[in-house]
XYZ file of C-alpha atoms in Angstrom:
621
model
C 0.000 0.000 0.000
C 1.456 3.376 -0.946
C 1.321 6.430 1.246
C -0.296 8.370 -1.616
C -3.193 5.884 -1.892
C -3.532 5.798 1.880
C -3.658 9.608 2.099
C -6.057 9.873 -0.797
C -8.425 7.355 0.759
C -8.341 9.087 4.108
C -8.937 12.494 2.587
C -11.930 11.148 0.621
C -13.524 9.856 3.798
C -16.725 11.761 4.553
C -17.412 10.865 8.145
C -14.279 10.674 10.251
C -14.887 10.348 13.969
C -12.833 12.444 16.300
C -9.468 10.844 17.073
C -7.873 11.456 20.428
C -4.156 10.866 20.141
C -2.035 10.766 23.252
C 1.344 12.480 23.242
C 4.243 10.374 22.030
C 7.772 10.601 20.801
C 8.822 9.715 17.287
C 11.489 7.988 15.327
C 10.633 7.012 11.760
C 12.000 4.304 9.513
C 10.941 2.499 6.370
C 10.557 -1.254 6.147
C 10.797 -3.983 3.546
C 11.067 -7.794 3.711
C 13.661 -9.315 6.005
C 16.898 -10.653 4.541
C 19.617 -12.925 5.829
C 22.685 -11.096 7.087
C 26.105 -12.220 5.992
C 29.101 -12.866 8.161
C 32.549 -11.559 7.366
C 36.225 -11.188 8.277
C 38.139 -13.344 10.750
C 39.417 -11.641 13.898
C 43.039 -10.986 14.744
C 44.829 -10.016 17.914
C 45.701 -6.439 18.876
C 49.024 -4.927 19.906
C 50.166 -3.306 23.143
C 47.676 -5.182 25.312
C 47.868 -7.618 28.183
C 46.800 -10.970 26.769
C 44.785 -13.849 28.152
C 43.950 -16.714 25.742
C 40.236 -17.208 25.164
C 38.294 -19.182 22.613
C 37.208 -17.109 19.637
C 33.676 -17.502 18.389
C 34.277 -16.945 14.689
C 31.597 -15.087 12.808
C 31.776 -17.755 10.119
C 31.267 -20.447 12.773
C 33.923 -22.498 10.989
C 36.947 -21.856 13.179
C 36.600 -23.171 16.696
C 40.038 -22.985 18.218
C 41.327 -19.582 17.169
C 42.735 -17.587 20.094
C 41.890 -13.917 20.736
C 43.755 -11.586 23.093
C 41.832 -10.053 25.951
C 42.028 -6.296 25.894
C 43.435 -4.201 28.702
C 44.671 -0.642 28.188
C 46.426 1.453 30.822
C 45.050 4.995 30.566
C 47.498 6.119 33.268
C 50.518 5.395 31.066
C 51.501 8.938 30.126
C 54.475 7.832 28.068
C 52.136 6.090 25.618
C 49.415 8.737 25.843
C 51.715 11.634 24.896
C 54.260 9.842 22.726
C 53.133 11.972 19.751
C 53.633 15.307 21.571
C 56.819 17.297 22.100
C 57.374 19.242 25.324
C 56.212 22.550 23.840
C 52.897 20.920 22.930
C 52.519 19.566 26.461
C 53.159 23.027 27.897
C 50.648 24.542 25.478
C 48.011 22.053 26.598
C 48.670 22.852 30.247
C 48.444 26.595 29.567
C 45.235 26.377 27.521
C 43.503 24.052 29.977
C 44.489 26.292 32.884
C 43.153 29.389 31.107
C 39.898 27.512 30.508
C 39.343 27.266 34.272
C 39.408 31.065 34.772
C 35.780 32.182 34.638
C 36.293 35.778 33.582
C 38.512 34.752 30.653
C 35.982 32.208 29.429
C 32.933 34.420 29.869
C 34.570 37.342 28.075
C 36.647 35.303 25.627
C 35.242 36.856 22.443
C 35.630 40.393 23.735
C 39.177 39.646 24.857
C 40.055 38.150 21.465
C 38.666 41.225 19.706
C 40.732 43.466 22.010
C 43.896 41.441 21.376
C 43.333 41.712 17.637
C 43.139 45.493 17.876
C 46.202 45.796 20.105
C 48.407 43.245 18.334
C 47.236 43.566 14.751
C 45.993 40.690 12.612
C 49.383 39.090 11.891
C 50.553 38.969 15.515
C 47.085 37.960 16.724
C 47.161 34.970 14.368
C 50.600 34.004 15.699
C 49.454 34.166 19.321
C 46.315 32.159 18.560
C 48.295 29.464 16.746
C 50.598 29.208 19.754
C 47.630 28.788 22.130
C 43.926 28.061 21.551
C 43.956 27.702 17.776
C 47.016 25.451 17.894
C 45.398 23.286 20.563
C 41.969 22.738 18.998
C 42.298 23.475 15.250
C 44.447 21.576 12.741
C 45.126 24.345 10.233
C 43.633 26.871 7.856
C 42.924 24.669 4.826
C 43.030 21.062 3.639
C 46.714 21.330 2.683
C 47.949 22.791 5.965
C 46.232 20.087 8.040
C 47.990 17.178 6.307
C 51.126 17.118 8.521
C 49.045 16.816 11.690
C 46.842 14.126 10.144
C 49.905 12.145 9.028
C 51.489 12.417 12.474
C 48.328 11.261 14.249
C 47.965 8.382 11.805
C 51.511 7.282 12.600
C 50.377 6.878 16.220
C 47.176 5.056 15.299
C 44.698 7.958 15.345
C 42.565 8.821 12.307
C 40.600 11.952 11.458
C 37.004 13.088 11.085
C 37.437 16.281 9.088
C 35.163 19.158 10.015
C 35.411 22.566 8.343
C 34.498 24.684 11.362
C 33.872 28.108 9.857
C 30.723 29.822 11.157
C 29.010 33.153 10.708
C 29.633 35.530 13.577
C 26.052 36.803 13.872
C 24.519 38.929 16.580
C 21.613 37.411 18.492
C 19.180 39.728 16.699
C 20.524 38.732 13.277
C 20.309 35.036 14.153
C 16.720 35.352 15.377
C 15.632 37.185 12.222
C 17.231 34.589 9.944
C 15.623 31.744 11.871
C 12.124 33.225 11.780
C 12.413 34.061 8.079
C 13.552 30.547 7.199
C 11.306 28.495 9.497
C 7.956 30.190 8.919
C 6.096 29.262 5.732
C 4.185 31.641 3.509
C 0.927 30.065 4.696
C 1.812 30.707 8.335
C 2.818 34.284 7.599
C -0.568 34.942 6.000
C -2.631 33.095 8.630
C -0.473 32.403 11.690
C -3.318 30.746 13.642
C -4.950 28.808 10.806
C -2.653 25.794 10.648
C -3.033 22.971 13.166
C 0.613 22.941 14.186
C 2.163 21.620 17.381
C 4.045 24.341 19.205
C 7.187 22.229 19.474
C 7.520 22.172 15.688
C 6.961 25.875 15.139
C 9.645 28.554 15.229
C 9.674 30.805 18.308
C 11.620 34.031 18.252
C 12.864 33.727 21.841
C 14.659 30.536 20.758
C 15.518 31.738 17.263
C 19.210 31.950 18.075
C 19.917 28.208 18.159
C 23.424 28.845 19.510
C 22.028 29.656 22.948
C 23.220 27.195 25.595
C 25.073 25.118 22.974
C 28.828 24.653 23.354
C 29.616 21.437 21.505
C 28.080 21.907 18.058
C 28.309 24.462 15.297
C 25.135 26.155 14.068
C 24.005 27.107 10.575
C 21.388 29.720 9.710
C 19.595 29.764 6.376
C 20.107 32.795 4.130
C 19.247 31.610 0.608
C 19.687 28.707 -1.794
C 22.999 30.044 -3.111
C 24.468 29.926 0.375
C 23.298 26.330 0.794
C 25.042 25.470 -2.470
C 28.229 27.103 -1.163
C 28.007 25.100 2.058
C 27.504 21.922 0.056
C 30.685 22.756 -1.895
C 32.502 23.230 1.406
C 31.362 19.778 2.539
C 32.448 18.339 -0.831
C 35.922 19.839 -0.416
C 36.059 18.412 3.106
C 35.066 14.945 1.860
C 37.687 15.051 -0.876
C 40.330 16.283 1.573
C 39.461 13.408 3.896
C 39.741 10.929 1.031
C 43.100 12.379 0.030
C 44.481 12.382 3.567
C 43.709 8.781 4.515
C 42.202 5.573 3.243
C 39.619 5.236 5.997
C 38.544 8.748 6.898
C 35.279 10.281 8.026
C 33.663 13.598 7.240
C 30.846 15.304 9.151
C 27.843 17.215 7.771
C 24.791 19.005 9.161
C 21.398 18.937 7.478
C 20.565 22.505 8.504
C 23.475 23.683 6.334
C 21.905 22.160 3.227
C 18.482 23.745 3.001
C 15.699 25.740 4.495
C 14.937 24.395 7.993
C 11.196 24.975 7.481
C 11.056 21.580 5.757
C 12.812 19.826 8.650
C 10.324 21.295 11.116
C 7.292 20.381 9.031
C 8.407 16.902 8.056
C 9.384 16.176 11.675
C 5.897 17.109 12.807
C 4.300 14.885 10.175
C 6.459 11.911 11.145
C 5.719 12.407 14.829
C 1.967 12.649 14.270
C 1.892 9.503 12.161
C 3.733 7.645 14.897
C 1.241 9.007 17.409
C -1.529 7.672 15.180
C 0.086 4.210 15.299
C 0.322 4.494 19.077
C -3.376 5.392 19.226
C -4.238 2.293 17.178
C -1.973 0.154 19.403
C -3.827 1.429 22.475
C -7.095 0.302 20.892
C -5.671 -3.222 20.704
C -4.378 -3.087 24.281
C -0.709 -3.049 23.262
C 0.391 0.395 24.422
C 2.508 -0.956 27.290
C 4.638 -3.185 25.055
C 8.085 -2.299 23.776
C 7.829 -0.318 20.579
C 8.861 -3.177 18.263
C 6.594 -5.642 20.064
C 3.508 -3.583 19.228
C 2.189 -5.688 16.351
C -1.303 -4.666 15.308
C -3.617 -7.487 14.321
C -4.461 -6.731 10.723
C -8.162 -7.604 10.900
C -8.654 -5.491 14.023
C -6.732 -2.651 12.369
C -9.039 -2.768 9.362
C -12.070 -2.695 11.651
C -10.640 0.277 13.582
C -10.003 2.251 10.416
C -13.513 1.444 9.201
C -15.057 2.557 12.502
C -13.077 5.784 12.331
C -14.771 6.415 9.015
C -11.599 6.605 6.980
C -12.935 4.285 4.272
C -15.092 1.333 3.408
C -13.877 -2.151 4.336
C -13.298 -3.022 0.670
C -11.079 0.050 0.226
C -9.095 -0.744 3.368
C -8.578 -4.340 2.155
C -6.945 -2.953 -0.980
C -4.625 -0.630 0.968
C -2.746 -3.536 2.529
C -2.371 -5.591 -0.626
C 0.499 -5.662 -3.101
C 3.358 -4.432 -0.938
C 4.004 -7.419 1.341
C 2.318 -5.637 4.231
C 0.321 -7.723 6.621
C 1.403 -11.066 5.176
C 2.036 -12.272 8.726
C -1.389 -11.089 9.820
C 0.107 -8.158 11.766
C 1.402 -4.640 11.115
C 4.270 -3.282 13.221
C 5.782 0.192 13.417
C 8.234 -0.436 10.596
C 5.441 -1.624 8.307
C 3.417 1.435 9.269
C 6.309 3.795 8.599
C 6.834 2.237 5.178
C 3.531 3.765 4.073
C 5.385 7.078 3.857
C 7.838 6.678 1.016
C 10.515 8.942 -0.391
C 8.973 9.133 -3.865
C 5.819 10.932 -2.832
C 5.491 14.578 -3.778
C 6.847 16.504 -0.811
C 3.746 18.641 -0.291
C 1.663 15.413 -0.221
C 3.912 14.040 2.516
C 2.832 16.876 4.777
C -0.600 15.357 5.537
C -1.493 14.704 9.165
C -4.461 13.611 11.285
C -6.225 16.656 12.701
C -6.201 16.109 16.468
C -9.531 17.947 16.860
C -11.631 16.590 13.991
C -9.921 13.250 13.353
C -9.765 14.016 9.632
C -6.622 13.954 7.549
C -5.592 17.444 6.483
C -2.610 19.214 4.942
C -0.170 20.444 7.578
C -0.303 23.814 5.822
C -3.167 25.435 3.957
C -0.801 26.469 1.196
C 2.533 25.057 0.066
C 4.092 27.237 -2.622
C 5.921 25.949 -5.698
C 9.109 27.668 -4.499
C 8.871 25.981 -1.107
C 8.467 22.641 -2.896
C 11.584 23.362 -4.970
C 13.573 24.372 -1.883
C 12.724 21.122 -0.144
C 13.669 19.054 -3.190
C 16.984 20.882 -3.487
C 17.824 19.998 0.133
C 17.274 16.309 -0.659
C 19.340 16.616 -3.837
C 22.269 18.167 -1.946
C 22.216 15.354 0.609
C 22.241 12.808 -2.216
C 25.185 14.525 -3.932
C 27.253 14.441 -0.735
C 26.535 10.761 -0.149
C 27.558 9.874 -3.715
C 30.797 11.862 -3.469
C 31.600 10.264 -0.106
C 31.191 6.825 -1.640
C 33.333 7.741 -4.673
C 36.139 8.988 -2.394
C 36.039 6.098 0.076
C 34.973 8.404 2.911
C 32.359 7.603 5.547
C 29.820 10.368 6.102
C 28.573 11.229 9.571
C 25.311 13.152 9.784
C 25.354 15.181 12.994
C 22.331 15.217 15.290
C 20.543 18.497 15.924
C 17.639 19.821 18.004
C 14.688 17.486 18.693
C 12.301 19.605 16.623
C 14.498 18.939 13.561
C 15.734 15.458 14.433
C 12.878 13.170 13.277
C 13.251 14.513 9.731
C 17.079 14.429 9.885
C 17.039 10.834 11.090
C 14.535 9.794 8.427
C 16.566 11.392 5.620
C 19.743 9.799 6.979
C 18.070 6.392 7.035
C 17.013 6.856 3.433
C 20.687 7.464 2.579
C 21.719 4.384 4.559
C 19.201 2.225 2.702
C 20.657 3.411 -0.588
C 24.402 3.634 0.098
C 25.099 1.118 2.904
C 24.412 -1.989 0.845
C 27.998 -3.266 0.649
C 29.679 -1.456 3.537
C 28.872 1.312 6.021
C 29.151 4.698 4.296
C 26.458 6.757 6.057
C 26.415 7.038 9.862
C 23.485 8.408 11.844
C 23.999 10.125 15.212
C 22.048 9.169 18.341
C 21.882 11.543 21.308
C 21.695 9.463 24.458
C 20.523 12.279 26.698
C 17.132 11.821 25.008
C 14.512 9.691 26.742
C 13.661 7.875 23.506
C 17.264 7.163 22.434
C 17.017 3.403 23.004
C 13.757 3.120 21.056
C 15.344 5.093 18.214
C 18.354 2.775 18.063
C 16.403 -0.485 18.270
C 13.870 0.526 15.606
C 16.598 1.529 13.168
C 18.670 -1.602 13.787
C 15.606 -3.745 13.113
C 15.070 -1.904 9.830
C 18.657 -2.645 8.776
C 18.155 -6.322 9.637
C 15.019 -6.599 7.537
C 16.530 -4.858 4.538
C 20.016 -6.299 4.874
C 22.118 -3.141 4.803
C 25.011 -2.094 7.052
C 23.945 -0.111 10.098
C 26.222 2.810 11.022
C 25.804 4.815 14.219
C 27.636 7.412 16.238
C 26.658 7.519 19.912
C 26.966 10.849 21.722
C 25.545 12.142 24.953
C 24.212 15.314 23.326
C 24.944 18.981 22.772
C 21.639 20.813 23.247
C 20.505 19.919 26.769
C 20.150 23.374 28.307
C 18.480 24.826 25.223
C 16.089 21.866 24.857
C 15.018 21.992 28.490
C 14.448 25.739 28.498
C 12.466 25.598 25.250
C 10.253 22.717 26.422
C 9.494 24.457 29.707
C 8.693 27.853 28.216
C 6.722 26.691 25.183
C 4.916 23.932 27.054
C 5.733 20.409 25.898
C 7.345 17.380 27.513
C 11.041 17.749 28.315
C 12.753 15.291 25.924
C 15.922 15.059 28.063
C 16.732 12.403 30.661
C 16.301 13.692 34.216
C 19.977 13.694 35.214
C 23.511 12.855 34.110
C 23.386 9.369 35.607
C 20.237 8.568 33.632
C 22.019 9.725 30.484
C 24.985 7.496 31.326
C 22.665 4.520 31.767
C 20.971 5.280 28.460
C 24.328 5.595 26.678
C 25.534 2.261 28.047
C 22.195 0.580 27.273
C 22.327 1.716 23.627
C 26.005 0.860 23.400
C 25.556 -2.658 24.769
C 22.655 -3.282 22.392
C 24.748 -2.246 19.393
C 27.734 -4.296 20.519
C 25.452 -7.326 20.786
C 24.207 -6.608 17.275
C 27.813 -6.547 16.036
C 28.472 -9.823 17.858
C 25.512 -11.474 16.171
C 25.633 -10.083 12.635
C 28.876 -8.189 11.962
C 26.797 -5.770 9.842
C 26.475 -3.064 12.496
C 29.163 -0.417 13.035
C 29.406 2.061 15.858
C 31.489 5.067 16.812
C 31.705 5.520 20.568
C 32.089 9.295 20.588
C 32.889 10.191 24.183
C 35.421 11.843 26.475
C 34.187 9.716 29.365
C 36.916 7.278 30.379
C 34.452 5.036 32.234
C 32.394 4.611 29.063
C 35.503 3.672 27.094
C 36.419 1.090 29.757
C 32.838 -0.214 29.686
C 33.141 -0.657 25.910
C 36.435 -2.521 26.215
C 34.966 -4.789 28.891
C 31.988 -5.668 26.686
C 34.250 -6.260 23.697
C 36.255 -8.695 25.828
C 33.105 -10.493 26.933
C 31.831 -10.735 23.352
C 35.177 -11.598 21.760
C 35.063 -8.540 19.504
C 38.489 -7.766 18.077
C 39.543 -4.163 17.387
C 41.023 -5.271 14.068
C 37.553 -6.032 12.703
C 36.934 -2.264 12.481
C 33.373 -2.524 13.742
C 33.780 -0.426 16.912
C 35.375 3.011 16.582
C 36.199 5.616 19.211
C 36.058 9.381 18.758
C 37.261 12.464 20.647
C 37.812 16.110 19.787
C 41.227 17.316 18.657
C 43.131 18.759 21.597
C 41.123 16.925 24.246
C 41.518 13.573 26.023
C 44.713 12.436 24.309
C 45.189 10.072 27.248
C 42.212 8.118 25.829
C 42.714 8.478 22.073
C 46.384 7.616 21.647
C 46.618 4.532 23.910
C 43.584 3.160 22.063
C 45.117 3.926 18.684
C 48.480 2.407 19.564
C 46.699 -0.726 20.821
C 45.178 -1.255 17.389
C 41.717 0.229 17.895
C 40.105 2.390 15.206
C 40.109 5.768 16.964
C 39.469 9.166 15.427
C 39.883 12.782 16.343
C 37.313 15.302 15.181
C 39.682 17.591 13.280
C 38.367 21.139 12.806
C 40.089 23.428 10.328
C 39.618 26.902 8.846
C 41.093 30.432 8.874
C 41.845 31.867 12.308
C 39.275 34.659 12.207
C 36.510 32.404 10.926
C 36.871 29.654 13.541
C 36.735 32.014 16.519
C 33.113 30.980 17.305
C 34.322 27.359 17.442
C 37.248 28.282 19.713
C 34.897 30.213 21.948
C 32.804 27.070 22.474
C 35.888 24.944 23.160
C 36.899 27.386 25.904
C 33.434 27.146 27.459
C 33.325 23.358 27.200
C 36.752 22.972 28.748
C 35.839 25.231 31.652
C 33.300 22.688 32.903
C 35.439 19.747 31.865
C 38.576 20.969 33.634
C 36.807 22.162 36.745
C 35.080 18.811 37.054
C 38.268 16.815 36.697
C 41.942 17.609 37.120
C 42.884 14.270 35.588
C 44.075 15.433 32.168
C 46.156 18.266 33.605
C 47.710 15.991 36.215
C 48.645 13.449 33.534
C 50.229 16.188 31.418
C 52.291 17.369 34.403
C 53.273 13.787 35.190
C 54.602 13.214 31.675
C 56.414 16.560 31.559
C 58.127 15.824 34.875
C 59.049 12.323 33.704
C 60.737 13.731 30.618
C 62.602 16.469 32.481
C 63.869 14.090 35.161
C 64.739 11.530 32.486
C 66.844 13.975 30.507
C 64.323 14.371 27.669
C 64.236 18.175 27.690
C 64.080 18.278 23.919
C 61.898 15.249 23.265
C 60.842 14.903 19.639
C 58.246 12.346 18.464
C 59.663 9.690 16.160
C 57.384 8.380 13.427
């Protein structure tokens, strides 16, 4: 059954009863018949680890007596952690991290940088920045100047996720104006109260500056289509630079850089409302308390429910579920339901939702202009171009997560790319924010989709970058806070999602995960689970990721022990990455005040070298 036929039938219905839909959270996917997953690659041992012989469970099930080394890494070994750094670099790290603990410097960092630029002049200011903050957190000004650092890190087992970190330096007023102009449709401008929109998925001026309370993610604001094309070209250059710098690189993109965010808001709302409709139907069958993937609607009862709701005659409903392998088992689950919305439908037809007051299916907007339709299509085309170029250059593409009012659409579009490009190996990686209450449901639903369709699942797990902004917005606008109640709950969610994905790797070898964290306990948890599951680092199924200039005591021991570990490597001209450096200063203030560990390890290694006669230590590679 196609979404178009389903929508058309619902719209034609003359007597729809009122539907009461309880609030829910959404994560959409698209389903097709299940396929057998293949096994691949034998496992090898890893270097620089303490070894204990254990029996290897080969993914081919053919080799029974192969031995695998247990993994143990000493994160207190400063000699290994800082082997790639000379003494000047250690001193720079100590200086920068110390400055990040001084509140007045962090709070006024942009003003102080502007003052230094005026006093020192541009040339001297650039020199000072490259000796301090810029040199610590940024690799260079362009894709040529970053190559020496990338080569050095690779020599010590650490790869790169290239990230061109140039941002507009907008005032709050400018950011708010751009956001309202780009997130409000023509229909809403003409009749702001006419559309039946949920407040969460509408733009609000007080939260128009999406940089507020965000320290770990860059932000894009829509200006026009030409600017989106320019940002796509920037991503293309970054992908090509990553392909030229290494054979197994990553590159990161953001959906909000590639088109008008109005579409992301609207499509997110549609996806959420359709999932709420499924939840409503599940409640009618007494299955609301089940886990999301266990909610299998009995097909005959579903047909009766739709008939009672007045959405069509029984004969019409019978035809909806024929011809597309839906309901062959006698049940419809969430993935089957989501498959009714397909990526070939005209975009304006996708934006049809159940009216929560009348129960009838209506357009999300009263009017959807031809130009808005073209803008949305161009966003999808840009995403497709980037995925194709990533595949051509042997680069894996990570789609960053964003705010929850954009994320359902971002996740859906990313999944569509995965379905298309992850057939033979993982090219596209989706990002899951584990500070969200529905993170585990999101992960499990998407993994099940990959199982059914037989493509390689790629995920990056993060804790999340928008907590303070999300909480403030939910409270002021009046919807459920999407964030876990506290840090410990987020930790539990992260480990729950991580363990689930590691088990999926153990069973199928078609899942791939980047553990993107600065939390040493989480890294140790991952290593423990890999030991228990006999997962070898040389299989390249589990990656680790940290930011350049932070947590080298985690990254480099992992890399030198044979694990696939990557630094997020920002680059760009000094003046244009100042917003990024400003966020790094703010992030490190909390990080360094909360833990003195990294600074104490740096001091320990510096003292060891001085006392050992290594005053002029130079890395050898």
